Amino acid sequence: MNLNEIIELDKSYYMNTFGDRTPVCFEYGKGINLWDTEGKKYYDFMGGIAVNALGHAHPKLVEAIKKQAEKLIHCSNLYYIEKQAKLAKILVDNSCADKVFFANSGAEANEGAIKLARIYFKKKGFDNKYEIITLKNSFHGRTLGTVAATGQEKYQKYYTALLQKFVHVPINDIETLKAAVNENTCAIMLEPIQGESGVNPLTHEYIKAVKKLCDENNILLIFDEVQCGIGRTGELFAYQHFGVEPDIFTLAKALGGGVPIGAVCAKDFVAAAFEPGDHGSTFGGNPLACAAGIAVMEAIIEDKLVENSWNMGQYFKDKLSDLAKECSCISEVRGMGLMLGVQLNNDKAVEVKNKLFNRGYLVGSVGSNIIRLLPPLIITKSDIDDFVKVFGEILNEVKGDK
Ligand SMILES: Cc1ncc(COP(=O)(O)O)c(C=O)c1O
């Protein structure tokens, strides 16, 4: 099918929740490149929104999926699943967690974390300790529970009455957070770097103060690492930057390298609150998803992609900061590792994104003035140099284009 036929088919049969999509359909990929149905080549600086950590068609991931598909794609959680136990061990061995539960997406992992926090206190006899504090401009998912956790009204307004009881406070403001805490607070849940709202990092001081507040008030600390986990920020898990261990953290996106999987990772004392029948999933942690997860984790560790994420992230930031000196329309470059946001001081982010697309570069935009970059962790200096050159040309073009 050609692109127009695909667009027609989509418009006739697919629910229109994604608005006018970028008019392209990708047919295959390799490394950081994608090719569309018309044969045009692209450079992927969005990585499926932080999913394709290994890039496209990574041989280790493809081989693992192929081998597992030939043996066993799915088997119920009524039975033991070797790959599930092995992936859980890899996550535990490399993190502060003691136990893992697998879900199918980021939202579902966060639902699991919210349920775990609540059940933990219920079983301890704290009947009213169910309030969860999250941050303004956070994004935790699209299910009814996680949309209530998300601190953005635009995602909530049509879905009232929302699940009770989430309280949203501004980021990096410890006094307002302290004032929001009360005897019913059961957890504070946050993204160490807010992704969807434009790459907004929390400060070290804030995260340390949040941890102290949790410890002093018998509150669980939950980190949503759905986007910033799995090497994205230059540490395997973002919490490792801050010298603070969450009681629960969630993963998804890059964990399966594109095969849907999410994870709730927790310390033993809280994980023990989930007992048989308290939580579950048909697909969560099935053999195919876990085979993909193992391949991703092994490739990330063996190929030193966490280090690459940090080094290339620093290089990328430096190059973008150099560009900012020449190009007055960049007001800030922020983020960690390969999770970067470029703040423009005009409202031309969508135009810049579209022009980059026309030149074969895929990036994201947030609002009218932020460009979001989430390239695969395999990216090289020369990929970054090529991008920055084209980005600079386009920024100069739109600057003159009043
Ligand atoms: C931090 C964060 N949490 C949760 C989610 C939801 O994940 P999913 O779309 O897999 O449900 C996202 C998705 O963008 C995210 O960035």
Short mmCIF file of C-alpha atoms and ligand atoms in Angstrom, two decimals:
data_model
loop_
_atom_site.label_atom_id
_atom_site.label_comp_id
_atom_site.label_asym_id
_atom_site.label_seq_id
_atom_site.Cartn_x
_atom_site.Cartn_y
_atom_site.Cartn_z
CA MET A 1 0.00 0.00 0.00
CA ASN A 2 1.20 3.53 -0.61
CA LEU A 3 1.01 6.27 2.02
CA ASN A 4 -2.27 7.78 0.79
CA GLU A 5 -4.00 4.41 0.83
CA ILE A 6 -2.76 3.77 4.37
CA ILE A 7 -3.98 7.21 5.51
CA GLU A 8 -7.42 6.57 3.95
CA LEU A 9 -7.67 3.18 5.66
CA ASP A 10 -6.65 4.67 9.01
CA LYS A 11 -9.19 7.49 8.73
CA SER A 12 -11.98 5.01 7.95
CA TYR A 13 -11.29 2.46 10.65
CA TYR A 14 -9.01 3.76 13.41
CA MET A 15 -10.26 5.88 16.31
CA ASN A 16 -8.89 9.36 15.92
CA THR A 17 -7.17 9.85 19.28
CA PHE A 18 -3.84 10.96 17.80
CA GLY A 19 -5.10 13.91 15.73
CA ASP A 20 -3.44 14.59 12.41
CA ARG A 21 -0.48 12.28 12.53
CA THR A 22 2.75 13.13 10.74
CA PRO A 23 2.09 11.92 7.18
CA VAL A 24 4.51 9.04 7.07
CA CYS A 25 4.38 5.28 7.58
CA PHE A 26 7.61 3.50 8.40
CA GLU A 27 8.27 0.15 6.85
CA TYR A 28 11.56 -0.92 8.36
CA GLY A 29 14.51 0.31 10.40
CA LYS A 30 18.12 -0.43 11.15
CA GLY A 31 20.14 1.19 13.93
CA ILE A 32 19.06 4.82 14.29
CA ASN A 33 17.56 4.85 10.77
CA LEU A 34 14.05 4.26 9.51
CA TRP A 35 12.73 3.98 5.96
CA ASP A 36 9.18 4.88 4.97
CA THR A 37 6.82 3.23 2.49
CA GLU A 38 8.05 5.57 -0.24
CA GLY A 39 11.68 4.55 0.37
CA LYS A 40 12.82 7.76 2.12
CA LYS A 41 15.44 7.41 4.89
CA TYR A 42 15.08 9.06 8.33
CA TYR A 43 17.27 9.57 11.41
CA ASP A 44 15.39 8.68 14.55
CA PHE A 45 16.03 11.17 17.36
CA MET A 46 12.78 10.24 19.12
CA GLY A 47 13.32 6.48 19.52
CA GLY A 48 9.59 5.67 19.58
CA ILE A 49 9.33 8.11 22.53
CA ALA A 50 12.19 6.53 24.50
CA VAL A 51 11.27 2.94 23.58
CA ASN A 52 13.84 1.96 20.92
CA ALA A 53 16.86 2.15 23.22
CA LEU A 54 18.77 -0.32 21.04
CA GLY A 55 17.68 1.40 17.85
CA HIS A 56 15.83 -0.61 15.22
CA ALA A 57 16.28 -4.28 14.32
CA HIS A 58 19.09 -4.77 16.85
CA PRO A 59 20.45 -8.26 16.07
CA LYS A 60 20.46 -9.45 19.71
CA LEU A 61 16.86 -8.36 20.26
CA VAL A 62 15.63 -9.74 16.93
CA GLU A 63 17.34 -13.07 17.58
CA ALA A 64 15.90 -13.37 21.09
CA ILE A 65 12.36 -12.60 19.90
CA LYS A 66 12.65 -15.03 16.96
CA LYS A 67 13.98 -17.85 19.14
CA GLN A 68 11.32 -17.33 21.79
CA ALA A 69 8.48 -17.04 19.23
CA GLU A 70 9.49 -20.38 17.76
CA LYS A 71 9.32 -22.01 21.20
CA LEU A 72 6.55 -20.33 23.21
CA ILE A 73 5.01 -16.87 22.80
CA HIS A 74 2.59 -16.90 25.68
CA CYS A 75 1.83 -19.00 28.66
CA SER A 76 -0.43 -18.12 31.54
CA ASN A 77 0.81 -16.83 34.86
CA LEU A 78 -0.90 -19.90 36.32
CA TYR A 79 2.41 -21.60 35.51
CA TYR A 80 6.05 -20.80 36.19
CA ILE A 81 7.80 -18.82 33.43
CA GLU A 82 11.59 -19.19 33.22
CA LYS A 83 12.24 -15.96 31.27
CA GLN A 84 10.05 -13.99 33.69
CA ALA A 85 12.06 -15.14 36.70
CA LYS A 86 15.33 -14.47 34.83
CA LEU A 87 14.36 -10.92 33.81
CA ALA A 88 13.20 -10.18 37.36
CA LYS A 89 16.63 -11.36 38.63
CA ILE A 90 18.47 -9.10 36.17
CA LEU A 91 16.45 -6.09 37.33
CA VAL A 92 16.94 -6.93 41.01
CA ASP A 93 20.68 -7.63 40.61
CA ASN A 94 21.17 -4.23 38.99
CA SER A 95 18.92 -2.05 41.15
CA CYS A 96 17.78 -1.31 44.70
CA ALA A 97 14.66 -3.46 44.22
CA ASP A 98 14.17 -6.89 45.77
CA LYS A 99 11.10 -8.03 43.84
CA VAL A 100 9.48 -7.31 40.47
CA PHE A 101 5.99 -7.64 38.99
CA PHE A 102 5.54 -7.40 35.22
CA ALA A 103 2.77 -5.44 33.50
CA ASN A 104 2.18 -4.52 29.85
CA SER A 105 2.73 -0.77 29.74
CA GLY A 106 3.90 2.22 31.73
CA ALA A 107 0.40 3.15 32.86
CA GLU A 108 -0.24 -0.37 34.01
CA ALA A 109 3.07 -0.50 35.89
CA ASN A 110 2.09 2.76 37.63
CA GLU A 111 -1.35 1.35 38.47
CA GLY A 112 0.46 -1.56 40.08
CA ALA A 113 2.68 0.82 42.07
CA ILE A 114 -0.33 2.83 43.28
CA LYS A 115 -2.15 -0.36 44.30
CA LEU A 116 0.95 -1.66 46.05
CA ALA A 117 1.37 1.55 48.06
CA ARG A 118 -2.27 1.49 49.13
CA ILE A 119 -2.42 -2.19 49.99
CA TYR A 120 0.78 -1.88 52.01
CA PHE A 121 -0.80 0.59 54.42
CA LYS A 122 -4.24 -1.09 54.44
CA LYS A 123 -2.65 -4.35 55.54
CA LYS A 124 -0.76 -2.51 58.25
CA GLY A 125 -4.09 -1.25 59.59
CA PHE A 126 -3.83 2.37 58.35
CA ASP A 127 -7.30 2.50 56.80
CA ASN A 128 -7.17 6.15 55.76
CA LYS A 129 -3.60 6.30 54.52
CA TYR A 130 -4.38 6.32 50.81
CA GLU A 131 -3.56 9.83 49.58
CA ILE A 132 -0.82 10.10 46.97
CA ILE A 133 1.04 13.32 46.24
CA THR A 134 2.29 13.76 42.69
CA LEU A 135 3.73 16.74 40.86
CA LYS A 136 2.18 19.35 38.59
CA ASN A 137 2.99 18.75 34.91
CA SER A 138 3.75 15.11 35.63
CA PHE A 139 2.65 12.35 33.29
CA HIS A 140 1.90 8.91 34.67
CA GLY A 141 -0.36 7.38 32.00
CA ARG A 142 -3.83 7.24 30.51
CA THR A 143 -5.74 4.72 32.61
CA LEU A 144 -8.31 6.17 35.00
CA GLY A 145 -5.97 5.71 37.96
CA THR A 146 -2.85 7.10 36.32
CA VAL A 147 -4.71 9.96 34.66
CA ALA A 148 -5.78 11.00 38.17
CA ALA A 149 -2.14 10.75 39.27
CA THR A 150 -1.02 12.87 36.30
CA GLY A 151 -0.73 16.53 37.23
CA GLN A 152 -2.20 17.96 34.02
CA GLU A 153 -5.84 18.99 33.77
CA LYS A 154 -5.94 18.56 29.97
CA TYR A 155 -5.75 14.77 30.37
CA GLN A 156 -8.36 14.66 33.12
CA LYS A 157 -11.13 17.07 32.23
CA TYR A 158 -13.46 14.63 30.41
CA TYR A 159 -12.96 11.77 32.84
CA THR A 160 -14.41 13.05 36.06
CA ALA A 161 -15.15 11.82 38.64
CA LEU A 162 -11.48 10.93 38.94
CA LEU A 163 -10.04 8.31 41.25
CA GLN A 164 -9.58 9.84 44.72
CA LYS A 165 -7.25 10.95 46.24
CA PHE A 166 -4.33 12.52 44.40
CA VAL A 167 -2.86 15.87 45.35
CA HIS A 168 -0.63 17.77 42.91
CA VAL A 169 2.11 20.17 43.97
CA PRO A 170 4.63 22.25 41.94
CA ILE A 171 8.02 20.69 41.16
CA ASN A 172 11.16 21.54 43.14
CA ASP A 173 9.13 23.29 45.86
CA ILE A 174 9.75 21.40 49.09
CA GLU A 175 7.77 23.77 51.35
CA THR A 176 4.54 23.31 49.37
CA LEU A 177 5.13 19.57 49.38
CA LYS A 178 5.62 19.57 53.16
CA ALA A 179 2.38 21.52 53.57
CA ALA A 180 0.52 18.95 51.45
CA VAL A 181 1.63 16.01 53.62
CA ASN A 182 -0.83 14.83 56.27
CA GLU A 183 -1.54 11.67 58.25
CA ASN A 184 -3.40 10.19 55.24
CA THR A 185 -0.48 10.56 52.82
CA CYS A 186 0.60 7.10 51.74
CA ALA A 187 3.05 7.89 48.93
CA ILE A 188 4.84 10.59 47.01
CA MET A 189 5.16 9.65 43.36
CA LEU A 190 7.38 11.50 40.92
CA GLU A 191 9.34 11.32 37.68
CA PRO A 192 12.98 12.23 38.53
CA ILE A 193 12.97 14.01 35.16
CA GLN A 194 9.55 14.93 33.85
CA GLY A 195 9.50 13.82 30.23
CA GLU A 196 6.17 14.43 28.56
CA SER A 197 5.84 17.99 29.85
CA GLY A 198 9.12 19.07 28.28
CA VAL A 199 12.14 17.45 30.01
CA ASN A 200 12.05 19.12 33.43
CA PRO A 201 14.64 17.66 35.83
CA LEU A 202 14.02 17.70 39.57
CA THR A 203 16.93 19.10 41.55
CA HIS A 204 19.21 16.90 43.69
CA GLU A 205 18.32 18.92 46.79
CA TYR A 206 14.61 18.49 46.14
CA ILE A 207 14.81 14.72 45.64
CA LYS A 208 16.93 14.32 48.77
CA ALA A 209 14.49 16.47 50.75
CA VAL A 210 11.54 14.41 49.43
CA LYS A 211 13.21 11.20 50.58
CA LYS A 212 13.81 12.68 54.06
CA LEU A 213 10.19 13.83 54.24
CA CYS A 214 9.03 10.31 53.32
CA ASP A 215 11.27 8.69 55.94
CA GLU A 216 10.11 11.05 58.68
CA ASN A 217 6.41 10.64 57.93
CA ASN A 218 6.00 6.93 57.13
CA ILE A 219 5.37 7.67 53.45
CA LEU A 220 6.43 5.50 50.51
CA LEU A 221 8.56 7.03 47.77
CA ILE A 222 7.61 5.95 44.24
CA PHE A 223 9.69 6.90 41.21
CA ASP A 224 8.07 6.66 37.79
CA GLU A 225 11.03 5.65 35.63
CA VAL A 226 8.85 4.56 32.72
CA GLN A 227 10.60 7.07 30.47
CA CYS A 228 13.82 7.95 32.27
CA GLY A 229 14.80 4.40 33.28
CA ILE A 230 16.88 1.75 31.46
CA GLY A 231 19.94 3.86 30.74
CA ARG A 232 18.14 6.85 29.24
CA THR A 233 19.68 9.42 31.58
CA GLY A 234 23.22 7.99 31.68
CA GLU A 235 22.60 5.75 34.70
CA LEU A 236 20.78 2.44 34.39
CA PHE A 237 18.05 3.92 36.61
CA ALA A 238 17.58 7.66 37.05
CA TYR A 239 17.38 7.40 40.86
CA GLN A 240 21.10 6.46 40.82
CA HIS A 241 21.99 10.07 39.97
CA PHE A 242 20.51 11.34 43.22
CA GLY A 243 21.92 9.06 45.93
CA VAL A 244 18.34 8.21 46.94
CA GLU A 245 16.59 4.84 46.71
CA PRO A 246 12.85 4.76 46.07
CA ASP A 247 10.71 2.12 47.81
CA ILE A 248 8.97 1.39 44.52
CA PHE A 249 9.93 2.32 40.96
CA THR A 250 8.26 1.58 37.67
CA LEU A 251 9.66 0.80 34.23
CA ALA A 252 8.25 0.24 30.73
CA LYS A 253 9.13 1.85 27.37
CA ALA A 254 12.76 0.78 26.72
CA LEU A 255 12.54 -2.39 28.82
CA GLY A 256 11.19 -4.47 25.92
CA GLY A 257 12.93 -2.46 23.20
CA GLY A 258 9.51 -2.19 21.50
CA VAL A 259 7.82 -5.34 22.77
CA PRO A 260 5.21 -4.13 25.30
CA ILE A 261 6.24 -4.72 28.90
CA GLY A 262 6.14 -2.74 32.14
CA ALA A 263 7.54 -3.48 35.57
CA VAL A 264 6.78 -2.61 39.19
CA CYS A 265 10.05 -2.92 41.13
CA ALA A 266 9.94 -2.74 44.92
CA LYS A 267 11.83 -3.28 48.14
CA ASP A 268 10.94 -6.49 49.95
CA PHE A 269 9.17 -4.83 52.88
CA VAL A 270 6.58 -3.25 50.56
CA ALA A 271 6.50 -5.97 47.86
CA ALA A 272 5.39 -8.44 50.53
CA ALA A 273 2.04 -6.62 50.75
CA PHE A 274 1.00 -8.20 47.44
CA GLU A 275 -0.22 -11.67 48.32
CA PRO A 276 -1.90 -14.25 46.05
CA GLY A 277 -5.00 -12.79 44.41
CA ASP A 278 -4.18 -9.15 45.23
CA HIS A 279 -2.94 -8.25 41.76
CA GLY A 280 -2.46 -9.94 38.40
CA SER A 281 -2.27 -9.75 34.61
CA THR A 282 -2.97 -12.12 31.73
CA PHE A 283 -0.14 -10.98 29.49
CA GLY A 284 2.18 -9.36 32.04
CA GLY A 285 5.63 -10.92 31.95
CA ASN A 286 4.84 -13.50 29.28
CA PRO A 287 7.71 -15.46 27.69
CA LEU A 288 7.98 -13.30 24.56
CA ALA A 289 8.00 -9.97 26.41
CA CYS A 290 10.50 -11.25 28.97
CA ALA A 291 12.79 -12.73 26.30
CA ALA A 292 12.83 -9.25 24.73
CA GLY A 293 13.46 -7.66 28.13
CA ILE A 294 16.39 -9.98 28.83
CA ALA A 295 17.92 -9.23 25.42
CA VAL A 296 17.56 -5.49 25.98
CA MET A 297 19.07 -5.60 29.46
CA GLU A 298 21.96 -7.81 28.34
CA ALA A 299 22.71 -5.63 25.32
CA ILE A 300 22.57 -2.47 27.42
CA ILE A 301 24.94 -3.92 30.02
CA GLU A 302 27.32 -5.81 27.67
CA ASP A 303 27.56 -3.05 25.04
CA LYS A 304 28.05 -0.37 27.74
CA LEU A 305 25.10 1.64 26.47
CA VAL A 306 24.55 3.35 29.82
CA GLU A 307 28.04 4.85 29.53
CA ASN A 308 27.32 5.72 25.91
CA SER A 309 24.09 7.42 26.95
CA TRP A 310 26.00 9.57 29.46
CA ASN A 311 28.94 10.35 27.15
CA MET A 312 26.84 11.04 24.07
CA GLY A 313 24.39 13.01 26.21
CA GLN A 314 27.21 15.26 27.43
CA TYR A 315 28.54 15.62 23.88
CA PHE A 316 25.05 16.40 22.54
CA LYS A 317 24.43 18.98 25.28
CA ASP A 318 27.79 20.66 24.59
CA LYS A 319 27.08 20.81 20.85
CA LEU A 320 23.61 22.23 21.46
CA SER A 321 25.03 24.75 23.93
CA ASP A 322 27.60 25.82 21.29
CA LEU A 323 24.74 26.21 18.84
CA ALA A 324 22.85 28.31 21.40
CA LYS A 325 25.80 30.76 21.41
CA GLU A 326 25.42 31.26 17.66
CA CYS A 327 21.67 31.02 17.50
CA SER A 328 19.76 33.38 19.75
CA CYS A 329 16.52 31.41 19.45
CA ILE A 330 17.74 28.68 21.86
CA SER A 331 17.20 29.85 25.43
CA GLU A 332 18.03 26.63 27.32
CA VAL A 333 19.32 23.11 26.80
CA ARG A 334 18.34 20.78 29.63
CA GLY A 335 18.11 17.14 30.61
CA MET A 336 20.41 14.26 31.46
CA GLY A 337 22.04 11.64 29.27
CA LEU A 338 20.01 11.18 26.11
CA MET A 339 16.83 12.72 27.52
CA LEU A 340 17.17 16.30 26.29
CA GLY A 341 14.94 19.30 25.85
CA VAL A 342 15.79 22.42 23.85
CA GLN A 343 13.83 25.46 24.93
CA LEU A 344 13.26 27.96 22.13
CA ASN A 345 12.54 31.60 22.83
CA ASN A 346 10.03 31.72 20.01
CA ASP A 347 6.87 29.68 19.45
CA LYS A 348 8.16 27.82 16.43
CA ALA A 349 8.83 24.37 17.88
CA VAL A 350 6.23 22.68 15.68
CA GLU A 351 7.56 24.42 12.58
CA VAL A 352 11.11 23.41 13.51
CA LYS A 353 9.99 19.82 14.10
CA ASN A 354 8.25 19.73 10.71
CA LYS A 355 11.24 21.19 8.90
CA LEU A 356 13.51 18.63 10.58
CA PHE A 357 11.09 15.93 9.45
CA ASN A 358 11.31 17.17 5.86
CA ARG A 359 15.11 16.88 6.13
CA GLY A 360 14.73 13.31 7.46
CA TYR A 361 15.07 13.92 11.22
CA LEU A 362 12.47 12.73 13.74
CA VAL A 363 12.19 14.77 16.95
CA GLY A 364 9.35 15.67 19.31
CA SER A 365 7.87 19.02 20.26
CA VAL A 366 6.19 19.99 23.51
CA GLY A 367 3.84 22.96 23.46
CA SER A 368 4.93 25.73 21.14
CA ASN A 369 8.52 26.17 22.27
CA ILE A 370 10.28 22.95 23.31
CA ILE A 371 12.07 20.42 21.10
CA ARG A 372 12.40 17.02 22.72
CA LEU A 373 15.21 14.58 21.87
CA LEU A 374 15.21 10.90 22.89
CA PRO A 375 17.53 9.14 20.45
CA PRO A 376 18.46 5.45 20.74
CA LEU A 377 21.27 4.81 23.24
CA ILE A 378 23.49 3.49 20.41
CA ILE A 379 23.85 6.95 18.90
CA THR A 380 27.34 8.15 17.86
CA LYS A 381 29.14 11.51 17.77
CA SER A 382 28.86 11.71 14.01
CA ASP A 383 25.05 11.14 14.18
CA ILE A 384 24.91 14.03 16.66
CA ASP A 385 27.17 16.29 14.55
CA ASP A 386 24.99 15.72 11.48
CA PHE A 387 21.84 16.47 13.43
CA VAL A 388 23.18 19.63 15.07
CA LYS A 389 24.27 20.99 11.67
CA VAL A 390 20.80 20.55 10.17
CA PHE A 391 19.10 21.80 13.37
CA GLY A 392 21.22 24.97 13.27
CA GLU A 393 20.33 25.61 9.63
CA ILE A 394 16.65 25.20 10.37
CA LEU A 395 16.73 27.41 13.45
CA ASN A 396 18.33 30.15 11.37
CA GLU A 397 15.72 29.66 8.66
CA VAL A 398 12.76 30.02 11.01
CA LYS A 399 14.38 32.96 12.80
CA GLY A 400 14.36 34.93 9.56
CA ASP A 401 10.90 33.68 8.66
CA LYS A 402 8.80 36.22 10.65
C1 LIG B 1 6.84 8.99 32.88
C2 LIG B 1 5.76 8.21 32.19
N1 LIG B 1 4.96 7.42 32.92
C3 LIG B 1 3.99 6.69 32.35
C4 LIG B 1 3.77 6.71 30.99
C5 LIG B 1 2.70 5.87 30.38
O1 LIG B 1 3.26 4.81 29.70
P1 LIG B 1 2.39 3.97 28.65
O2 LIG B 1 2.08 4.88 27.51
O3 LIG B 1 3.28 2.82 28.28
O4 LIG B 1 1.17 3.53 29.37
C6 LIG B 1 4.59 7.51 30.19
C7 LIG B 1 4.38 7.59 28.74
O5 LIG B 1 4.80 8.48 28.06
C8 LIG B 1 5.62 8.27 30.80
O6 LIG B 1 6.42 9.07 30.08
#
